[in-house]
Coordinates of C-alpha atoms in Angstrom, one line a residue:
Chain A
X1 CA -4.2 -7.2 15.5
X2 CA -1.7 -5.3 14.0
X3 CA -1.6 -1.5 14.3
X4 CA 0.6 0.8 11.8
X5 CA 0.5 4.3 13.1
X6 CA 1.9 7.1 11.4
X7 CA 3.0 10.8 12.7
X8 CA 2.5 13.2 11.4
X9 CA -0.4 12.8 9.0
X10 CA 0.0 16.5 7.7
X11 CA 3.5 18.1 7.5
X12 CA 4.1 21.4 5.6
X13 CA 7.9 22.2 5.7
X14 CA 10.4 24.6 4.0
X15 CA 12.3 24.0 1.4
X16 CA 16.1 23.6 3.0
X17 CA 14.4 22.2 6.2
X18 CA 14.8 18.7 8.0
X19 CA 12.0 16.6 9.6
X20 CA 11.4 12.8 10.5
X21 CA 8.3 11.0 10.1
X22 CA 7.4 8.4 12.3
X23 CA 5.8 4.8 12.1
X24 CA 5.1 2.8 15.3
X25 CA 3.7 -0.6 14.8
X26 CA 2.1 -3.0 17.4
X27 CA 3.1 -6.4 17.4
X28 CA 6.4 -7.6 16.4
X29 CA 7.9 -7.9 12.7
X30 CA 11.4 -7.6 11.2
X31 CA 10.7 -6.3 8.3
X32 CA 9.4 -2.7 6.9
X33 CA 8.3 -0.9 3.7
X34 CA 8.3 3.1 3.2
X35 CA 6.3 3.8 0.1
X36 CA 5.8 7.0 -1.6
X37 CA 2.6 8.4 -3.5
X38 CA 2.1 10.9 -5.5
X39 CA -1.1 12.5 -6.0
X40 CA -3.6 10.6 -8.3
X41 CA -0.7 8.1 -8.8
X42 CA 0.1 4.2 -7.7
X43 CA 2.4 3.4 -4.9
X44 CA 6.1 3.4 -5.6
X45 CA 8.3 1.4 -3.4
X46 CA 11.1 3.6 -1.4
X47 CA 12.8 1.5 0.9
X48 CA 12.7 -2.2 2.2
X49 CA 14.0 -2.6 5.7
X50 CA 14.5 -6.3 7.0
X51 CA 16.2 -6.6 9.9
X52 CA 16.6 -4.4 13.4
X53 CA 18.9 -1.8 12.8
X54 CA 19.0 -1.4 9.1
X55 CA 19.2 1.8 7.7
X56 CA 18.7 2.7 3.9
X57 CA 19.5 6.0 2.0
X58 CA 18.5 7.4 -1.2
X59 CA 18.9 11.4 -2.0
X60 CA 17.4 13.5 1.0
X61 CA 15.5 10.3 2.4
X62 CA 16.8 8.2 5.2
X63 CA 15.2 5.2 6.5
X64 CA 16.1 3.4 9.9
X65 CA 14.3 0.2 11.6
X66 CA 13.7 -0.4 15.4
X67 CA 12.4 -3.5 15.9
X68 CA 12.7 -3.7 19.3
X69 CA 11.3 -0.3 19.3
X70 CA 8.9 -1.1 17.1
X71 CA 9.5 2.0 14.9
X72 CA 10.6 3.2 11.9
X73 CA 11.8 6.6 10.9
X74 CA 11.6 8.2 7.6
X75 CA 14.5 11.5 7.8
X76 CA 14.2 14.2 5.5
X77 CA 17.4 16.1 4.9
X78 CA 17.4 19.6 3.4
X79 CA 13.7 19.2 1.8
X80 CA 13.0 20.5 -1.9
X81 CA 9.9 20.6 -3.8
X82 CA 9.9 17.3 -5.5
X83 CA 9.9 15.6 -2.6
X84 CA 6.0 16.6 -2.2
X85 CA 4.0 13.6 -2.1
X86 CA 2.4 11.1 0.7
X87 CA 4.4 8.7 2.4
X88 CA 3.4 5.6 4.0
X89 CA 5.0 2.7 6.3
X90 CA 3.8 -1.0 5.5
X91 CA 4.4 -3.8 8.2
X92 CA 4.7 -7.3 7.1
X93 CA 1.7 -9.6 8.9
X94 CA 1.2 -13.3 8.8
X95 CA -1.9 -14.6 7.2
X96 CA -2.9 -18.2 6.4
X97 CA 0.2 -19.8 4.7
X98 CA 0.9 -16.2 3.5
X99 CA 1.8 -12.5 4.4
X100 CA 0.2 -9.3 3.7
X101 CA 1.2 -5.6 4.4
X102 CA -0.8 -3.6 6.9
X103 CA -0.6 -0.1 6.0
X104 CA -0.4 3.3 8.0
X105 CA -2.3 5.9 6.9
X106 CA 0.2 7.9 5.1
X107 CA 1.8 11.4 5.9
X108 CA 0.9 14.1 3.6
X109 CA 4.0 15.9 2.7
X110 CA 4.0 19.4 1.5
X111 CA 7.4 21.1 0.6
X112 CA 6.8 24.5 0.2
X113 CA 9.6 27.7 -1.1
Chain B
X1 CA 4.1 -5.0 -20.4
X2 CA 6.0 -5.4 -17.3
X3 CA 4.6 -5.2 -13.8
X4 CA 0.7 -5.2 -12.6
X5 CA -2.3 -3.7 -15.4
X6 CA -5.4 -2.9 -13.4
X7 CA -8.6 -1.8 -15.8
X8 CA -11.0 0.1 -16.3
X9 CA -8.6 3.1 -14.6
X10 CA -11.9 4.6 -13.8
X11 CA -15.6 3.9 -13.5
X12 CA -18.8 5.6 -12.8
X13 CA -20.8 3.1 -11.4
X14 CA -25.0 2.4 -10.5
X15 CA -25.9 1.1 -7.4
X16 CA -26.8 -2.0 -7.6
X17 CA -25.1 -2.8 -10.4
X18 CA -22.1 -5.8 -10.7
X19 CA -19.1 -5.1 -11.6
X20 CA -15.4 -6.9 -11.8
X21 CA -12.1 -4.9 -11.5
X22 CA -9.4 -6.8 -13.5
X23 CA -5.9 -7.3 -12.5
X24 CA -2.8 -8.9 -14.8
X25 CA 0.5 -9.3 -13.5
X26 CA 3.6 -10.4 -16.1
X27 CA 6.2 -11.3 -13.1
X28 CA 4.8 -14.8 -12.0
X29 CA 4.5 -13.8 -8.5
X30 CA 2.6 -15.9 -6.1
X31 CA 0.5 -14.1 -4.7
X32 CA -1.5 -11.4 -5.4
X33 CA -3.8 -8.7 -3.4
X34 CA -6.6 -6.1 -3.7
X35 CA -6.4 -3.1 -1.2
X36 CA -8.8 -0.2 -1.4
X37 CA -7.3 3.5 -0.4
X38 CA -9.9 5.9 1.3
X39 CA -8.7 9.2 2.2
X40 CA -7.8 9.2 5.8
X41 CA -7.9 5.5 5.9
X42 CA -5.3 4.2 4.4
X43 CA -5.1 1.3 2.3
X44 CA -7.0 -1.6 3.6
X45 CA -6.8 -5.2 2.5
X46 CA -9.8 -6.8 1.2
X47 CA -8.7 -10.4 -0.3
X48 CA -5.5 -12.3 -1.4
X49 CA -4.2 -15.3 -3.3
X50 CA -1.0 -16.9 -1.6
X51 CA -0.9 -19.0 -5.0
X52 CA -3.4 -19.7 -7.9
X53 CA -6.5 -21.6 -6.7
X54 CA -6.4 -20.0 -3.3
X55 CA -8.1 -17.2 -1.8
X56 CA -8.9 -15.3 1.6
X57 CA -10.4 -13.0 3.6
X58 CA -8.5 -9.3 4.4
X59 CA -9.6 -6.8 6.9
X60 CA -12.7 -5.3 4.7
X61 CA -14.2 -8.5 2.4
X62 CA -18.0 -7.9 2.7
X63 CA -19.8 -6.9 -0.8
X64 CA -16.3 -8.2 -2.5
X65 CA -15.3 -11.9 -4.2
X66 CA -12.4 -12.5 -5.9
X67 CA -11.0 -16.0 -7.9
X68 CA -7.4 -17.0 -8.9
X69 CA -7.6 -19.6 -11.6
X70 CA -3.8 -18.7 -12.8
X71 CA -0.9 -17.3 -11.5
X72 CA -1.6 -14.1 -13.8
X73 CA -5.1 -12.8 -13.2
X74 CA -6.7 -11.8 -9.9
X75 CA -10.0 -10.5 -10.6
X76 CA -12.3 -8.3 -7.8
X77 CA -16.1 -8.7 -8.1
X78 CA -19.0 -5.9 -6.8
X79 CA -21.9 -8.4 -6.7
X80 CA -24.3 -5.3 -6.1
X81 CA -22.0 -2.0 -5.4
X82 CA -23.3 0.2 -3.0
X83 CA -22.2 4.2 -2.9
X84 CA -19.9 3.1 0.4
X85 CA -17.8 1.2 -1.9
X86 CA -16.6 4.3 -3.9
X87 CA -12.9 4.0 -3.7
X88 CA -9.8 3.8 -5.4
X89 CA -8.5 0.1 -5.7
X90 CA -4.8 -1.2 -6.0
X91 CA -4.1 -4.3 -7.0
X92 CA -0.7 -5.8 -5.7
X93 CA 1.7 -8.5 -6.1
X94 CA 4.5 -10.5 -4.5
X95 CA 6.8 -13.1 -5.1
X96 CA 5.7 -14.2 -2.2
X97 CA 7.2 -16.8 0.8
X98 CA 9.6 -14.4 2.8
X99 CA 9.6 -11.9 -0.1
X100 CA 6.9 -9.5 0.8
X101 CA 8.1 -6.6 -1.4
X102 CA 4.4 -5.4 -2.7
X103 CA 4.2 -4.4 -6.1
X104 CA 1.4 -2.1 -7.2
X105 CA -1.0 -1.7 -10.5
X106 CA -2.1 2.1 -11.2
X107 CA -5.5 1.7 -9.3
X108 CA -8.9 2.1 -10.2
X109 CA -11.1 4.3 -9.5
X110 CA -14.8 3.9 -8.9
X111 CA -17.7 6.0 -8.1
X112 CA -20.6 4.7 -7.1
X113 CA -23.9 6.4 -7.6

Protein backbone atom coordinates (compact mmCIF):
# COMPACT_ATOMS: atom_id res chain seq x y z
CA UNK A 1 0.00 0.00 0.00
CA UNK A 2 1.34 3.40 -0.97
CA UNK A 3 1.64 5.79 1.96
CA UNK A 4 2.34 9.48 1.52
CA UNK A 5 3.46 11.44 4.56
CA UNK A 6 3.88 15.16 4.78
CA UNK A 7 5.49 17.13 7.52
CA UNK A 8 4.87 19.35 9.15
CA UNK A 9 1.08 19.23 9.06
CA UNK A 10 0.81 22.74 10.46
CA UNK A 11 3.24 25.56 9.95
CA UNK A 12 3.10 29.11 11.18
CA UNK A 13 5.89 31.27 9.89
CA UNK A 14 6.75 34.92 9.78
CA UNK A 15 6.88 36.91 6.60
CA UNK A 16 10.35 36.99 5.13
CA UNK A 17 11.41 33.64 6.55
CA UNK A 18 12.35 30.47 4.69
CA UNK A 19 11.02 27.00 5.33
CA UNK A 20 10.76 23.56 3.77
CA UNK A 21 7.83 21.15 3.65
CA UNK A 22 8.68 17.47 3.25
CA UNK A 23 6.82 14.72 1.46
CA UNK A 24 7.90 11.11 1.92
CA UNK A 25 6.31 8.18 0.15
CA UNK A 26 6.59 4.47 0.72
CA UNK A 27 6.84 2.79 -2.69
CA UNK A 28 8.58 3.49 -5.95
CA UNK A 29 7.11 6.27 -8.05
CA UNK A 30 8.77 8.53 -10.60
CA UNK A 31 6.24 11.32 -10.61
CA UNK A 32 4.91 13.57 -7.92
CA UNK A 33 2.60 16.55 -7.81
CA UNK A 34 2.17 19.52 -5.50
CA UNK A 35 -1.19 21.21 -5.12
CA UNK A 36 -2.35 24.30 -3.31
CA UNK A 37 -5.76 24.68 -1.68
CA UNK A 38 -7.15 27.94 -0.34
CA UNK A 39 -9.84 27.71 2.37
CA UNK A 40 -13.16 26.60 0.93
CA UNK A 41 -11.69 26.25 -2.55
CA UNK A 42 -10.60 23.51 -4.87
CA UNK A 43 -7.09 22.17 -5.48
CA UNK A 44 -4.84 24.01 -7.86
CA UNK A 45 -1.86 22.33 -9.48
CA UNK A 46 1.47 23.93 -8.52
CA UNK A 47 4.21 21.62 -9.71
CA UNK A 48 4.56 18.46 -11.74
CA UNK A 49 7.77 16.53 -11.03
CA UNK A 50 8.33 13.76 -13.54
CA UNK A 51 11.78 12.35 -12.89
CA UNK A 52 14.52 11.90 -10.33
CA UNK A 53 16.31 15.16 -9.68
CA UNK A 54 13.50 17.29 -11.12
CA UNK A 55 13.38 20.83 -9.77
CA UNK A 56 10.67 23.35 -10.52
CA UNK A 57 10.37 26.94 -9.33
CA UNK A 58 7.52 29.41 -9.38
CA UNK A 59 7.99 32.68 -7.56
CA UNK A 60 8.87 32.01 -3.92
CA UNK A 61 8.19 28.27 -4.16
CA UNK A 62 10.61 25.61 -5.33
CA UNK A 63 9.87 21.89 -5.50
CA UNK A 64 12.29 19.02 -5.96
CA UNK A 65 12.08 15.25 -6.28
CA UNK A 66 14.51 12.54 -5.17
CA UNK A 67 13.00 9.24 -6.28
CA UNK A 68 15.78 7.19 -4.71
CA UNK A 69 15.08 8.65 -1.28
CA UNK A 70 11.33 8.72 -2.05
CA UNK A 71 11.30 12.32 -0.96
CA UNK A 72 10.02 15.58 -2.35
CA UNK A 73 10.50 19.00 -0.81
CA UNK A 74 8.62 22.25 -1.24
CA UNK A 75 10.84 25.14 -0.25
CA UNK A 76 9.41 28.53 0.61
CA UNK A 77 11.70 31.53 0.25
CA UNK A 78 10.97 34.85 1.98
CA UNK A 79 7.38 33.96 2.76
CA UNK A 80 4.57 36.43 2.15
CA UNK A 81 1.00 36.36 3.45
CA UNK A 82 -0.40 35.36 0.06
CA UNK A 83 1.29 31.98 0.43
CA UNK A 84 -1.01 31.08 3.34
CA UNK A 85 -2.87 27.96 2.17
CA UNK A 86 -2.83 24.19 2.49
CA UNK A 87 -0.27 22.38 0.36
CA UNK A 88 -0.66 18.76 -0.71
CA UNK A 89 1.78 16.42 -2.31
CA UNK A 90 0.42 13.52 -4.34
CA UNK A 91 2.13 10.43 -5.71
CA UNK A 92 1.02 8.32 -8.65
CA UNK A 93 -0.02 4.76 -7.96
CA UNK A 94 -1.08 2.07 -10.38
CA UNK A 95 -4.67 0.87 -10.51
CA UNK A 96 -6.20 -1.85 -12.66
CA UNK A 97 -5.36 -0.52 -16.13
CA UNK A 98 -4.84 3.04 -14.99
CA UNK A 99 -3.46 5.36 -12.36
CA UNK A 100 -4.62 7.53 -9.49
CA UNK A 101 -3.03 9.97 -7.10
CA UNK A 102 -2.45 9.21 -3.43
CA UNK A 103 -2.40 12.38 -1.39
CA UNK A 104 -0.60 13.34 1.75
CA UNK A 105 -2.68 14.83 4.55
CA UNK A 106 -1.63 18.34 3.64
CA UNK A 107 0.44 21.05 5.26
CA UNK A 108 -1.56 24.01 6.51
CA UNK A 109 0.65 27.08 6.18
CA UNK A 110 -0.04 30.39 7.87
CA UNK A 111 2.26 33.30 7.13
CA UNK A 112 2.06 36.07 9.70
CA UNK A 113 3.42 39.63 9.68
CA UNK B 1 -17.28 26.08 -19.66
CA UNK B 2 -13.74 24.85 -19.47
CA UNK B 3 -12.85 22.26 -16.88
CA UNK B 4 -14.88 20.28 -14.37
CA UNK B 5 -18.26 21.27 -13.03
CA UNK B 6 -19.80 19.75 -9.92
CA UNK B 7 -23.33 20.11 -8.66
CA UNK B 8 -24.64 20.91 -6.19
CA UNK B 9 -21.99 23.07 -4.49
CA UNK B 10 -23.46 22.25 -1.10
CA UNK B 11 -26.27 20.15 0.29
CA UNK B 12 -27.79 19.22 3.62
CA UNK B 13 -29.24 15.73 3.45
CA UNK B 14 -31.32 13.70 5.87
CA UNK B 15 -29.84 10.36 6.87
CA UNK B 16 -31.29 7.50 4.86
CA UNK B 17 -31.95 9.60 1.78
CA UNK B 18 -30.52 8.87 -1.64
CA UNK B 19 -28.35 11.53 -3.27
CA UNK B 20 -26.44 11.86 -6.53
CA UNK B 21 -23.53 14.24 -6.88
CA UNK B 22 -22.98 15.31 -10.45
CA UNK B 23 -19.68 15.82 -12.23
CA UNK B 24 -19.18 16.93 -15.83
CA UNK B 25 -15.94 17.67 -17.65
CA UNK B 26 -15.41 19.21 -21.06
CA UNK B 27 -11.73 18.42 -21.49
CA UNK B 28 -12.32 15.01 -23.10
CA UNK B 29 -10.25 13.42 -20.37
CA UNK B 30 -10.36 9.64 -20.26
CA UNK B 31 -9.95 9.12 -16.53
CA UNK B 32 -12.19 10.51 -13.81
CA UNK B 33 -12.15 10.20 -10.03
CA UNK B 34 -14.14 10.93 -6.91
CA UNK B 35 -12.29 11.89 -3.74
CA UNK B 36 -13.57 12.85 -0.34
CA UNK B 37 -11.74 15.35 1.81
CA UNK B 38 -11.97 15.19 5.58
CA UNK B 39 -10.09 17.29 8.11
CA UNK B 40 -6.87 15.59 9.13
CA UNK B 41 -7.24 12.81 6.55
CA UNK B 42 -6.41 14.55 3.31
CA UNK B 43 -8.07 13.32 0.13
CA UNK B 44 -9.11 9.69 -0.20
CA UNK B 45 -10.15 8.00 -3.41
CA UNK B 46 -13.71 6.68 -3.46
CA UNK B 47 -14.17 5.41 -7.03
CA UNK B 48 -12.50 5.93 -10.35
CA UNK B 49 -13.06 5.34 -14.04
CA UNK B 50 -10.22 4.88 -16.51
CA UNK B 51 -12.47 5.27 -19.53
CA UNK B 52 -16.15 5.43 -20.41
CA UNK B 53 -17.89 2.18 -19.54
CA UNK B 54 -15.45 1.11 -16.82
CA UNK B 55 -15.28 1.87 -13.11
CA UNK B 56 -13.23 0.72 -10.14
CA UNK B 57 -13.14 0.97 -6.37
CA UNK B 58 -10.75 3.21 -4.50
CA UNK B 59 -9.77 3.25 -0.83
CA UNK B 60 -13.18 4.10 0.65
CA UNK B 61 -15.92 2.83 -1.71
CA UNK B 62 -18.48 1.51 0.78
CA UNK B 63 -21.82 3.27 0.61
CA UNK B 64 -21.06 4.85 -2.78
CA UNK B 65 -21.63 3.86 -6.37
CA UNK B 66 -20.64 5.41 -9.69
CA UNK B 67 -21.38 5.03 -13.37
CA UNK B 68 -19.60 6.21 -16.51
CA UNK B 69 -22.01 6.10 -19.40
CA UNK B 70 -19.98 8.57 -21.47
CA UNK B 71 -16.67 10.44 -21.41
CA UNK B 72 -17.98 13.65 -19.88
CA UNK B 73 -20.12 12.57 -16.92
CA UNK B 74 -19.23 10.71 -13.74
CA UNK B 75 -22.01 10.84 -11.13
CA UNK B 76 -21.51 9.62 -7.57
CA UNK B 77 -24.52 8.14 -5.75
CA UNK B 78 -25.05 7.68 -2.06
CA UNK B 79 -27.78 5.04 -1.86
CA UNK B 80 -28.71 5.67 1.78
CA UNK B 81 -26.75 8.50 3.34
CA UNK B 82 -25.21 8.22 6.80
CA UNK B 83 -23.66 10.97 8.96
CA UNK B 84 -20.14 9.59 8.39
CA UNK B 85 -20.53 10.57 4.74
CA UNK B 86 -20.50 14.22 5.74
CA UNK B 87 -17.53 15.51 3.80
CA UNK B 88 -16.34 17.65 0.92
CA UNK B 89 -16.42 15.69 -2.32
CA UNK B 90 -14.11 16.48 -5.21
CA UNK B 91 -14.40 15.18 -8.72
CA UNK B 92 -11.19 15.11 -10.74
CA UNK B 93 -10.03 14.07 -14.19
CA UNK B 94 -6.80 13.27 -15.97
CA UNK B 95 -6.08 12.83 -19.66
CA UNK B 96 -5.30 9.20 -18.92
CA UNK B 97 -2.41 6.93 -19.75
CA UNK B 98 0.93 8.28 -18.59
CA UNK B 99 -0.42 11.81 -18.14
CA UNK B 100 -1.58 11.70 -14.54
CA UNK B 101 -1.88 15.39 -13.67
CA UNK B 102 -5.30 15.74 -12.08
CA UNK B 103 -7.68 18.66 -12.52
CA UNK B 104 -10.33 19.22 -9.88
CA UNK B 105 -13.86 20.48 -9.73
CA UNK B 106 -14.88 23.09 -7.19
CA UNK B 107 -16.17 20.52 -4.72
CA UNK B 108 -19.51 19.60 -3.14
CA UNK B 109 -19.91 20.16 0.57
CA UNK B 110 -22.31 17.52 1.86
CA UNK B 111 -23.75 17.42 5.37
CA UNK B 112 -25.76 14.37 6.41
CA UNK B 113 -27.95 14.96 9.46
